[in-house]
Amino acid sequence: DNQLTSLPDDIGGLTALIELRLYRNSLTCLPDAIGSLASLRELYVGNNKLSACPDSIGRMTSLRKLALHDNELRALPESLGALTKLTELSVRNNRIASVPESLGNLTSLVRLDLRANRFRSLPNSIGDLPRLEKLDVRWNKLASVPDWIDRLEKRGCAVFK
């Protein structure tokens, strides 16, 4: 709840940092140095003005929770697929038109919130996420519901479509 518009590159030096909460600010971008936060487990940057997410986020391999909701994101980096310990990803209320196929590499993912974006389709790899318990794809522009949604529901995943 500040009015931060940017973060210093020095933030990458906080290598022992475990949790970073930057929600409800006016951040328009994250520095590449954020990828140096190797110990970070939770990153909350919801309710900002982010238009992009740096590729370096894929180097944050300890990350468990990533909240990018309520921003102005238009895309997600392919490098997100390297965050194999991630259990929760929220990108709701953005302007994202497509999801990288690499999201299928997030084998620890339990909750995935994609609602209120501009998706016309979703990658088949999401249907193969073994631990997914909740998927929210409401309020998008999906041309059709993917076949794999039924498979997820049958194995007990709560799907909101």
mmCIF file with all atom_site columns, C-alpha atoms in Angstrom, residues 9-155:
data_model
loop_
_atom_site.group_PDB
_atom_site.id
_atom_site.type_symbol
_atom_site.label_atom_id
_atom_site.label_alt_id
_atom_site.label_comp_id
_atom_site.label_asym_id
_atom_site.label_entity_id
_atom_site.label_seq_id
_atom_site.pdbx_PDB_ins_code
_atom_site.Cartn_x
_atom_site.Cartn_y
_atom_site.Cartn_z
_atom_site.occupancy
_atom_site.B_iso_or_equiv
_atom_site.pdbx_formal_charge
_atom_site.auth_seq_id
_atom_site.auth_comp_id
_atom_site.auth_asym_id
_atom_site.auth_atom_id
_atom_site.pdbx_PDB_model_num
ATOM 1   C CA . ASP A 1 9   ? 18.363  -3.325  -9.117  1.00 0.00 ? 9   ASP A CA 1
ATOM 2   C CA . ASP A 1 10  ? 19.958  -3.772  -5.686  1.00 0.00 ? 10  ASP A CA 1
ATOM 3   C CA . ILE A 1 11  ? 16.956  -5.907  -4.755  1.00 0.00 ? 11  ILE A CA 1
ATOM 4   C CA . GLY A 1 12  ? 18.790  -8.811  -6.386  1.00 0.00 ? 12  GLY A CA 1
ATOM 5   C CA . GLY A 1 13  ? 21.287  -8.689  -3.523  1.00 0.00 ? 13  GLY A CA 1
ATOM 6   C CA . LEU A 1 14  ? 18.684  -9.826  -0.997  1.00 0.00 ? 14  LEU A CA 1
ATOM 7   C CA . THR A 1 15  ? 19.508  -13.472 -1.699  1.00 0.00 ? 15  THR A CA 1
ATOM 8   C CA . ALA A 1 16  ? 18.263  -14.750 1.692   1.00 0.00 ? 16  ALA A CA 1
ATOM 9   C CA . LEU A 1 17  ? 14.823  -13.110 1.291   1.00 0.00 ? 17  LEU A CA 1
ATOM 10  C CA . ILE A 1 18  ? 11.996  -15.671 1.560   1.00 0.00 ? 18  ILE A CA 1
ATOM 11  C CA . GLU A 1 19  ? 8.833   -13.586 1.020   1.00 0.00 ? 19  GLU A CA 1
ATOM 12  C CA . LEU A 1 20  ? 8.249   -10.327 -0.840  1.00 0.00 ? 20  LEU A CA 1
ATOM 13  C CA . ARG A 1 21  ? 4.909   -8.502  -0.756  1.00 0.00 ? 21  ARG A CA 1
ATOM 14  C CA . LEU A 1 22  ? 4.618   -5.580  -3.164  1.00 0.00 ? 22  LEU A CA 1
ATOM 15  C CA . TYR A 1 23  ? 0.889   -5.553  -3.856  1.00 0.00 ? 23  TYR A CA 1
ATOM 16  C CA . ARG A 1 24  ? -1.184  -2.366  -4.178  1.00 0.00 ? 24  ARG A CA 1
ATOM 17  C CA . ASN A 1 25  ? 1.558   -0.128  -5.553  1.00 0.00 ? 25  ASN A CA 1
ATOM 18  C CA . SER A 1 26  ? 2.149   1.494   -8.935  1.00 0.00 ? 26  SER A CA 1
ATOM 19  C CA . LEU A 1 27  ? 4.923   -0.760  -10.222 1.00 0.00 ? 27  LEU A CA 1
ATOM 20  C CA . THR A 1 28  ? 5.103   -0.802  -14.017 1.00 0.00 ? 28  THR A CA 1
ATOM 21  C CA . CYS A 1 29  ? 7.910   -3.368  -14.296 1.00 0.00 ? 29  CYS A CA 1
ATOM 22  C CA . LEU A 1 30  ? 10.108  -5.674  -12.261 1.00 0.00 ? 30  LEU A CA 1
ATOM 23  C CA . PRO A 1 31  ? 13.888  -5.426  -12.654 1.00 0.00 ? 31  PRO A CA 1
ATOM 24  C CA . ASP A 1 32  ? 15.769  -8.365  -14.183 1.00 0.00 ? 32  ASP A CA 1
ATOM 25  C CA . ALA A 1 33  ? 17.681  -8.511  -10.899 1.00 0.00 ? 33  ALA A CA 1
ATOM 26  C CA . ILE A 1 34  ? 14.572  -9.975  -9.254  1.00 0.00 ? 34  ILE A CA 1
ATOM 27  C CA . GLY A 1 35  ? 15.627  -13.307 -10.745 1.00 0.00 ? 35  GLY A CA 1
ATOM 28  C CA . SER A 1 36  ? 18.595  -13.330 -8.341  1.00 0.00 ? 36  SER A CA 1
ATOM 29  C CA . LEU A 1 37  ? 16.296  -13.879 -5.345  1.00 0.00 ? 37  LEU A CA 1
ATOM 30  C CA . ALA A 1 38  ? 17.119  -17.580 -5.292  1.00 0.00 ? 38  ALA A CA 1
ATOM 31  C CA . SER A 1 39  ? 15.678  -18.233 -1.814  1.00 0.00 ? 39  SER A CA 1
ATOM 32  C CA . LEU A 1 40  ? 12.368  -16.444 -2.430  1.00 0.00 ? 40  LEU A CA 1
ATOM 33  C CA . ARG A 1 41  ? 9.366   -18.718 -1.847  1.00 0.00 ? 41  ARG A CA 1
ATOM 34  C CA . GLU A 1 42  ? 6.505   -16.216 -2.167  1.00 0.00 ? 42  GLU A CA 1
ATOM 35  C CA . LEU A 1 43  ? 6.219   -13.202 -4.457  1.00 0.00 ? 43  LEU A CA 1
ATOM 36  C CA . TYR A 1 44  ? 3.108   -11.027 -4.335  1.00 0.00 ? 44  TYR A CA 1
ATOM 37  C CA . VAL A 1 45  ? 2.940   -8.233  -6.922  1.00 0.00 ? 45  VAL A CA 1
ATOM 38  C CA . GLY A 1 46  ? -0.807  -8.106  -7.463  1.00 0.00 ? 46  GLY A CA 1
ATOM 39  C CA . ASN A 1 47  ? -2.672  -4.812  -7.871  1.00 0.00 ? 47  ASN A CA 1
ATOM 40  C CA . ASN A 1 48  ? 0.090   -2.914  -9.654  1.00 0.00 ? 48  ASN A CA 1
ATOM 41  C CA . LYS A 1 49  ? 0.515   -1.690  -13.230 1.00 0.00 ? 49  LYS A CA 1
ATOM 42  C CA . LEU A 1 50  ? 2.887   -4.354  -14.529 1.00 0.00 ? 50  LEU A CA 1
ATOM 43  C CA . SER A 1 51  ? 2.771   -4.706  -18.308 1.00 0.00 ? 51  SER A CA 1
ATOM 44  C CA . ALA A 1 52  ? 5.393   -7.467  -18.523 1.00 0.00 ? 52  ALA A CA 1
ATOM 45  C CA . CYS A 1 53  ? 7.096   -10.061 -16.382 1.00 0.00 ? 53  CYS A CA 1
ATOM 46  C CA . PRO A 1 54  ? 10.891  -10.437 -16.825 1.00 0.00 ? 54  PRO A CA 1
ATOM 47  C CA . ASP A 1 55  ? 12.326  -13.691 -18.196 1.00 0.00 ? 55  ASP A CA 1
ATOM 48  C CA . SER A 1 56  ? 14.624  -13.744 -15.175 1.00 0.00 ? 56  SER A CA 1
ATOM 49  C CA . ILE A 1 57  ? 11.663  -14.837 -13.043 1.00 0.00 ? 57  ILE A CA 1
ATOM 50  C CA . GLY A 1 58  ? 12.411  -18.350 -14.273 1.00 0.00 ? 58  GLY A CA 1
ATOM 51  C CA . ARG A 1 59  ? 15.610  -18.319 -12.186 1.00 0.00 ? 59  ARG A CA 1
ATOM 52  C CA . MET A 1 60  ? 13.596  -18.061 -8.943  1.00 0.00 ? 60  MET A CA 1
ATOM 53  C CA . THR A 1 61  ? 13.486  -21.841 -8.589  1.00 0.00 ? 61  THR A CA 1
ATOM 54  C CA . SER A 1 62  ? 12.526  -21.837 -4.877  1.00 0.00 ? 62  SER A CA 1
ATOM 55  C CA . LEU A 1 63  ? 9.288   -19.958 -5.617  1.00 0.00 ? 63  LEU A CA 1
ATOM 56  C CA . ARG A 1 64  ? 6.121   -21.660 -4.293  1.00 0.00 ? 64  ARG A CA 1
ATOM 57  C CA . LYS A 1 65  ? 3.549   -18.855 -4.680  1.00 0.00 ? 65  LYS A CA 1
ATOM 58  C CA . LEU A 1 66  ? 3.422   -16.237 -7.405  1.00 0.00 ? 66  LEU A CA 1
ATOM 59  C CA . ALA A 1 67  ? 0.658   -13.611 -7.419  1.00 0.00 ? 67  ALA A CA 1
ATOM 60  C CA . LEU A 1 68  ? 0.611   -11.430 -10.547 1.00 0.00 ? 68  LEU A CA 1
ATOM 61  C CA . HIS A 1 69  ? -3.129  -10.721 -10.492 1.00 0.00 ? 69  HIS A CA 1
ATOM 62  C CA . ASP A 1 70  ? -4.760  -7.352  -11.182 1.00 0.00 ? 70  ASP A CA 1
ATOM 63  C CA . ASN A 1 71  ? -2.044  -5.888  -13.391 1.00 0.00 ? 71  ASN A CA 1
ATOM 64  C CA . GLU A 1 72  ? -1.795  -5.005  -17.074 1.00 0.00 ? 72  GLU A CA 1
ATOM 65  C CA . LEU A 1 73  ? 0.182   -8.063  -18.205 1.00 0.00 ? 73  LEU A CA 1
ATOM 66  C CA . ARG A 1 74  ? -0.148  -8.946  -21.884 1.00 0.00 ? 74  ARG A CA 1
ATOM 67  C CA . ALA A 1 75  ? 1.996   -12.096 -21.840 1.00 0.00 ? 75  ALA A CA 1
ATOM 68  C CA . LEU A 1 76  ? 3.767   -14.541 -19.552 1.00 0.00 ? 76  LEU A CA 1
ATOM 69  C CA . PRO A 1 77  ? 7.394   -15.528 -20.132 1.00 0.00 ? 77  PRO A CA 1
ATOM 70  C CA . GLU A 1 78  ? 8.175   -19.061 -21.306 1.00 0.00 ? 78  GLU A CA 1
ATOM 71  C CA . SER A 1 79  ? 10.685  -19.162 -18.423 1.00 0.00 ? 79  SER A CA 1
ATOM 72  C CA . LEU A 1 80  ? 7.796   -19.605 -15.935 1.00 0.00 ? 80  LEU A CA 1
ATOM 73  C CA . GLY A 1 81  ? 7.985   -23.296 -16.820 1.00 0.00 ? 81  GLY A CA 1
ATOM 74  C CA . ALA A 1 82  ? 11.265  -23.540 -14.863 1.00 0.00 ? 82  ALA A CA 1
ATOM 75  C CA . LEU A 1 83  ? 9.449   -22.866 -11.551 1.00 0.00 ? 83  LEU A CA 1
ATOM 76  C CA . THR A 1 84  ? 8.838   -26.545 -10.830 1.00 0.00 ? 84  THR A CA 1
ATOM 77  C CA . LYS A 1 85  ? 8.261   -25.997 -7.076  1.00 0.00 ? 85  LYS A CA 1
ATOM 78  C CA . LEU A 1 86  ? 5.450   -23.487 -7.731  1.00 0.00 ? 86  LEU A CA 1
ATOM 79  C CA . THR A 1 87  ? 2.185   -24.558 -6.054  1.00 0.00 ? 87  THR A CA 1
ATOM 80  C CA . GLU A 1 88  ? 0.054   -21.440 -6.679  1.00 0.00 ? 88  GLU A CA 1
ATOM 81  C CA . LEU A 1 89  ? -0.052  -19.114 -9.668  1.00 0.00 ? 89  LEU A CA 1
ATOM 82  C CA . SER A 1 90  ? -2.532  -16.256 -9.965  1.00 0.00 ? 90  SER A CA 1
ATOM 83  C CA . VAL A 1 91  ? -2.652  -14.105 -13.095 1.00 0.00 ? 91  VAL A CA 1
ATOM 84  C CA . ARG A 1 92  ? -6.337  -13.167 -12.933 1.00 0.00 ? 92  ARG A CA 1
ATOM 85  C CA . ASN A 1 93  ? -7.519  -9.777  -14.169 1.00 0.00 ? 93  ASN A CA 1
ATOM 86  C CA . ASN A 1 94  ? -4.813  -9.032  -16.707 1.00 0.00 ? 94  ASN A CA 1
ATOM 87  C CA . ARG A 1 95  ? -4.748  -8.710  -20.503 1.00 0.00 ? 95  ARG A CA 1
ATOM 88  C CA . ILE A 1 96  ? -2.989  -11.973 -21.298 1.00 0.00 ? 96  ILE A CA 1
ATOM 89  C CA . ALA A 1 97  ? -3.912  -13.537 -24.646 1.00 0.00 ? 97  ALA A CA 1
ATOM 90  C CA . SER A 1 98  ? -1.994  -16.817 -24.442 1.00 0.00 ? 98  SER A CA 1
ATOM 91  C CA . VAL A 1 99  ? -0.454  -19.139 -21.892 1.00 0.00 ? 99  VAL A CA 1
ATOM 92  C CA . PRO A 1 100 ? 3.027   -20.536 -22.543 1.00 0.00 ? 100 PRO A CA 1
ATOM 93  C CA . GLU A 1 101 ? 3.117   -24.285 -23.217 1.00 0.00 ? 101 GLU A CA 1
ATOM 94  C CA . SER A 1 102 ? 5.861   -24.459 -20.565 1.00 0.00 ? 102 SER A CA 1
ATOM 95  C CA . LEU A 1 103 ? 3.202   -24.125 -17.837 1.00 0.00 ? 103 LEU A CA 1
ATOM 96  C CA . GLY A 1 104 ? 2.849   -27.874 -18.261 1.00 0.00 ? 104 GLY A CA 1
ATOM 97  C CA . ASN A 1 105 ? 6.261   -28.217 -16.546 1.00 0.00 ? 105 ASN A CA 1
ATOM 98  C CA . LEU A 1 106 ? 4.818   -26.866 -13.277 1.00 0.00 ? 106 LEU A CA 1
ATOM 99  C CA . THR A 1 107 ? 4.276   -30.356 -11.851 1.00 0.00 ? 107 THR A CA 1
ATOM 100 C CA . SER A 1 108 ? 3.854   -29.096 -8.257  1.00 0.00 ? 108 SER A CA 1
ATOM 101 C CA . LEU A 1 109 ? 1.078   -26.645 -9.196  1.00 0.00 ? 109 LEU A CA 1
ATOM 102 C CA . VAL A 1 110 ? -2.056  -27.039 -7.038  1.00 0.00 ? 110 VAL A CA 1
ATOM 103 C CA . ARG A 1 111 ? -3.948  -23.805 -7.849  1.00 0.00 ? 111 ARG A CA 1
ATOM 104 C CA . LEU A 1 112 ? -3.987  -21.989 -11.170 1.00 0.00 ? 112 LEU A CA 1
ATOM 105 C CA . ASP A 1 113 ? -6.083  -18.833 -11.524 1.00 0.00 ? 113 ASP A CA 1
ATOM 106 C CA . LEU A 1 114 ? -6.340  -17.643 -15.133 1.00 0.00 ? 114 LEU A CA 1
ATOM 107 C CA . ARG A 1 115 ? -9.724  -15.916 -14.941 1.00 0.00 ? 115 ARG A CA 1
ATOM 108 C CA . ALA A 1 116 ? -10.570 -12.581 -16.518 1.00 0.00 ? 116 ALA A CA 1
ATOM 109 C CA . ASN A 1 117 ? -7.939  -12.428 -19.247 1.00 0.00 ? 117 ASN A CA 1
ATOM 110 C CA . ARG A 1 118 ? -8.124  -12.670 -23.040 1.00 0.00 ? 118 ARG A CA 1
ATOM 111 C CA . PHE A 1 119 ? -7.398  -16.347 -23.637 1.00 0.00 ? 119 PHE A CA 1
ATOM 112 C CA . ARG A 1 120 ? -8.946  -17.869 -26.758 1.00 0.00 ? 120 ARG A CA 1
ATOM 113 C CA . SER A 1 121 ? -7.328  -21.250 -26.092 1.00 0.00 ? 121 SER A CA 1
ATOM 114 C CA . LEU A 1 122 ? -5.255  -22.964 -23.442 1.00 0.00 ? 122 LEU A CA 1
ATOM 115 C CA . PRO A 1 123 ? -2.288  -25.295 -23.934 1.00 0.00 ? 123 PRO A CA 1
ATOM 116 C CA . ASN A 1 124 ? -2.981  -29.023 -23.631 1.00 0.00 ? 124 ASN A CA 1
ATOM 117 C CA . SER A 1 125 ? -0.073  -29.273 -21.188 1.00 0.00 ? 125 SER A CA 1
ATOM 118 C CA . ILE A 1 126 ? -2.269  -27.791 -18.417 1.00 0.00 ? 126 ILE A CA 1
ATOM 119 C CA . GLY A 1 127 ? -4.417  -30.930 -18.566 1.00 0.00 ? 127 GLY A CA 1
ATOM 120 C CA . ASP A 1 128 ? -1.389  -33.027 -17.586 1.00 0.00 ? 128 ASP A CA 1
ATOM 121 C CA . LEU A 1 129 ? -0.556  -31.162 -14.365 1.00 0.00 ? 129 LEU A CA 1
ATOM 122 C CA . PRO A 1 130 ? -0.582  -34.047 -11.837 1.00 0.00 ? 130 PRO A CA 1
ATOM 123 C CA . ARG A 1 131 ? -1.276  -32.106 -8.611  1.00 0.00 ? 131 ARG A CA 1
ATOM 124 C CA . LEU A 1 132 ? -3.716  -29.500 -9.910  1.00 0.00 ? 132 LEU A CA 1
ATOM 125 C CA . GLU A 1 133 ? -6.703  -29.210 -7.537  1.00 0.00 ? 133 GLU A CA 1
ATOM 126 C CA . LYS A 1 134 ? -8.213  -25.904 -8.695  1.00 0.00 ? 134 LYS A CA 1
ATOM 127 C CA . LEU A 1 135 ? -8.289  -24.302 -12.127 1.00 0.00 ? 135 LEU A CA 1
ATOM 128 C CA . ASP A 1 136 ? -10.212 -21.098 -12.794 1.00 0.00 ? 136 ASP A CA 1
ATOM 129 C CA . VAL A 1 137 ? -10.644 -20.046 -16.429 1.00 0.00 ? 137 VAL A CA 1
ATOM 130 C CA . ARG A 1 138 ? -13.839 -17.991 -16.120 1.00 0.00 ? 138 ARG A CA 1
ATOM 131 C CA . TRP A 1 139 ? -14.321 -14.696 -17.944 1.00 0.00 ? 139 TRP A CA 1
ATOM 132 C CA . ASN A 1 140 ? -12.015 -15.405 -20.861 1.00 0.00 ? 140 ASN A CA 1
ATOM 133 C CA . LYS A 1 141 ? -12.702 -15.606 -24.590 1.00 0.00 ? 141 LYS A CA 1
ATOM 134 C CA . LEU A 1 142 ? -12.209 -19.347 -25.018 1.00 0.00 ? 142 LEU A CA 1
ATOM 135 C CA . ALA A 1 143 ? -13.426 -20.496 -28.436 1.00 0.00 ? 143 ALA A CA 1
ATOM 136 C CA . SER A 1 144 ? -14.233 -23.910 -26.929 1.00 0.00 ? 144 SER A CA 1
ATOM 137 C CA . VAL A 1 145 ? -13.685 -25.813 -23.697 1.00 0.00 ? 145 VAL A CA 1
ATOM 138 C CA . PRO A 1 146 ? -10.625 -28.071 -24.074 1.00 0.00 ? 146 PRO A CA 1
ATOM 139 C CA . ASP A 1 147 ? -11.219 -31.850 -23.876 1.00 0.00 ? 147 ASP A CA 1
ATOM 140 C CA . TRP A 1 148 ? -8.728  -32.211 -21.053 1.00 0.00 ? 148 TRP A CA 1
ATOM 141 C CA . ILE A 1 149 ? -10.986 -30.169 -18.732 1.00 0.00 ? 149 ILE A CA 1
ATOM 142 C CA . ASP A 1 150 ? -13.233 -33.243 -18.363 1.00 0.00 ? 150 ASP A CA 1
ATOM 143 C CA . ARG A 1 151 ? -10.213 -35.379 -17.411 1.00 0.00 ? 151 ARG A CA 1
ATOM 144 C CA . LEU A 1 152 ? -9.215  -32.902 -14.713 1.00 0.00 ? 152 LEU A CA 1
ATOM 145 C CA . GLU A 1 153 ? -12.745 -32.827 -13.291 1.00 0.00 ? 153 GLU A CA 1
ATOM 146 C CA . LYS A 1 154 ? -13.001 -36.622 -13.268 1.00 0.00 ? 154 LYS A CA 1
ATOM 147 C CA . ARG A 1 155 ? -9.848  -36.915 -11.201 1.00 0.00 ? 155 ARG A CA 1
#
